[in-house]
Coordinates of C-alpha atoms in Angstrom, one line a residue:
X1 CA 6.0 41.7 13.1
X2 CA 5.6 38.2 11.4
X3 CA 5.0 37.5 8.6
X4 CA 1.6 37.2 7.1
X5 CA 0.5 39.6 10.1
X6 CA -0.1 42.5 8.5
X7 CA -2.4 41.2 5.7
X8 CA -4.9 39.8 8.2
X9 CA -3.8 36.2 8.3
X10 CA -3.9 36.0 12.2
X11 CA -6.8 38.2 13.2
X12 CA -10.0 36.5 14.2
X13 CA -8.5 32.4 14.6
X14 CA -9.3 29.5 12.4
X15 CA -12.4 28.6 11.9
X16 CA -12.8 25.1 9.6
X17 CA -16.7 25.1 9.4
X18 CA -17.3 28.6 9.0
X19 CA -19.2 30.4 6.0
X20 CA -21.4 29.2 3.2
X21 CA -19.8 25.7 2.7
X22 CA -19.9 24.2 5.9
X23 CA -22.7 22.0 5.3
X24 CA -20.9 20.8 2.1
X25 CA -17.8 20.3 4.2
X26 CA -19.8 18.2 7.1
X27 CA -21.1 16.0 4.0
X28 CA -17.5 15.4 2.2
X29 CA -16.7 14.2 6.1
X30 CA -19.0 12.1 6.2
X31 CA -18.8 10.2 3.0
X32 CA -15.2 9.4 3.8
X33 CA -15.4 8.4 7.1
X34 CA -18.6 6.1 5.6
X35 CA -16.5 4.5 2.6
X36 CA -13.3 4.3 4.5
X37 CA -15.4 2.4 7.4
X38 CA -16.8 0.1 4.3
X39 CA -13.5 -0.2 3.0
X40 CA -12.5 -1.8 6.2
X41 CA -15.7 -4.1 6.5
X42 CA -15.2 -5.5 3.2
X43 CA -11.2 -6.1 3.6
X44 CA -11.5 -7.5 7.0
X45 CA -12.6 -11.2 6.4
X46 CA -9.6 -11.3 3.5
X47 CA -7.1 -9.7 6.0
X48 CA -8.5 -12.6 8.6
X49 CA -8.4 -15.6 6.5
X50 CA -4.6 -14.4 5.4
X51 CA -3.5 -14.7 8.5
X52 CA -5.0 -18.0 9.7
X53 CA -3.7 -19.5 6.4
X54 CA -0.2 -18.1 7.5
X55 CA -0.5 -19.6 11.0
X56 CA -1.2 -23.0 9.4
X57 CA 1.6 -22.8 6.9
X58 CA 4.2 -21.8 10.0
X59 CA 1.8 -24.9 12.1
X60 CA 2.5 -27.4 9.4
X61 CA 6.0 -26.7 7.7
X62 CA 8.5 -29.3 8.3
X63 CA 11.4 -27.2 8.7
X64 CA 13.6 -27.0 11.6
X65 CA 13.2 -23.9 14.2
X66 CA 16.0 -23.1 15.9
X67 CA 14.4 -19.3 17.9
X68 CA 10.8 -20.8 18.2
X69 CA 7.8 -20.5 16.1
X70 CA 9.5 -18.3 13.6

């Protein structure tokens, strides 16, 4: 027998959203998924105007290029 068998670890399966909390659970879900999504809106235009800046410093440098534009 495996172990953890015989203390009931594998009868019934897994259930994640089962018993009293669930609701609680569904809510903690949710208020990540919410402040990771507003995370991302708010870093997005930084992340954005990062990269054009580096595309223009790479555009205007004067240095030679010997394998293209990096």
């Amino acid at each position: 027998m495996p172990r953890g068998m015989g203390r009931g670890y594998g009868r019934g399966g897994f259930y994640p959203f089962r018993g009293v909390y669930w609701l609680i659970e569904i809510l903690i879900l949710l208020g990540i998924l919410y402040f990771l999504l507003k995370l991302f809106l708010v870093a997005l235009p930084y992340a954005l105007g990062l990269l054009v800046l580096l595309i223009l410093w790479e555009l205007i440098g004067t240095r030679p290029r010997a394998f293209g534009p990096f």
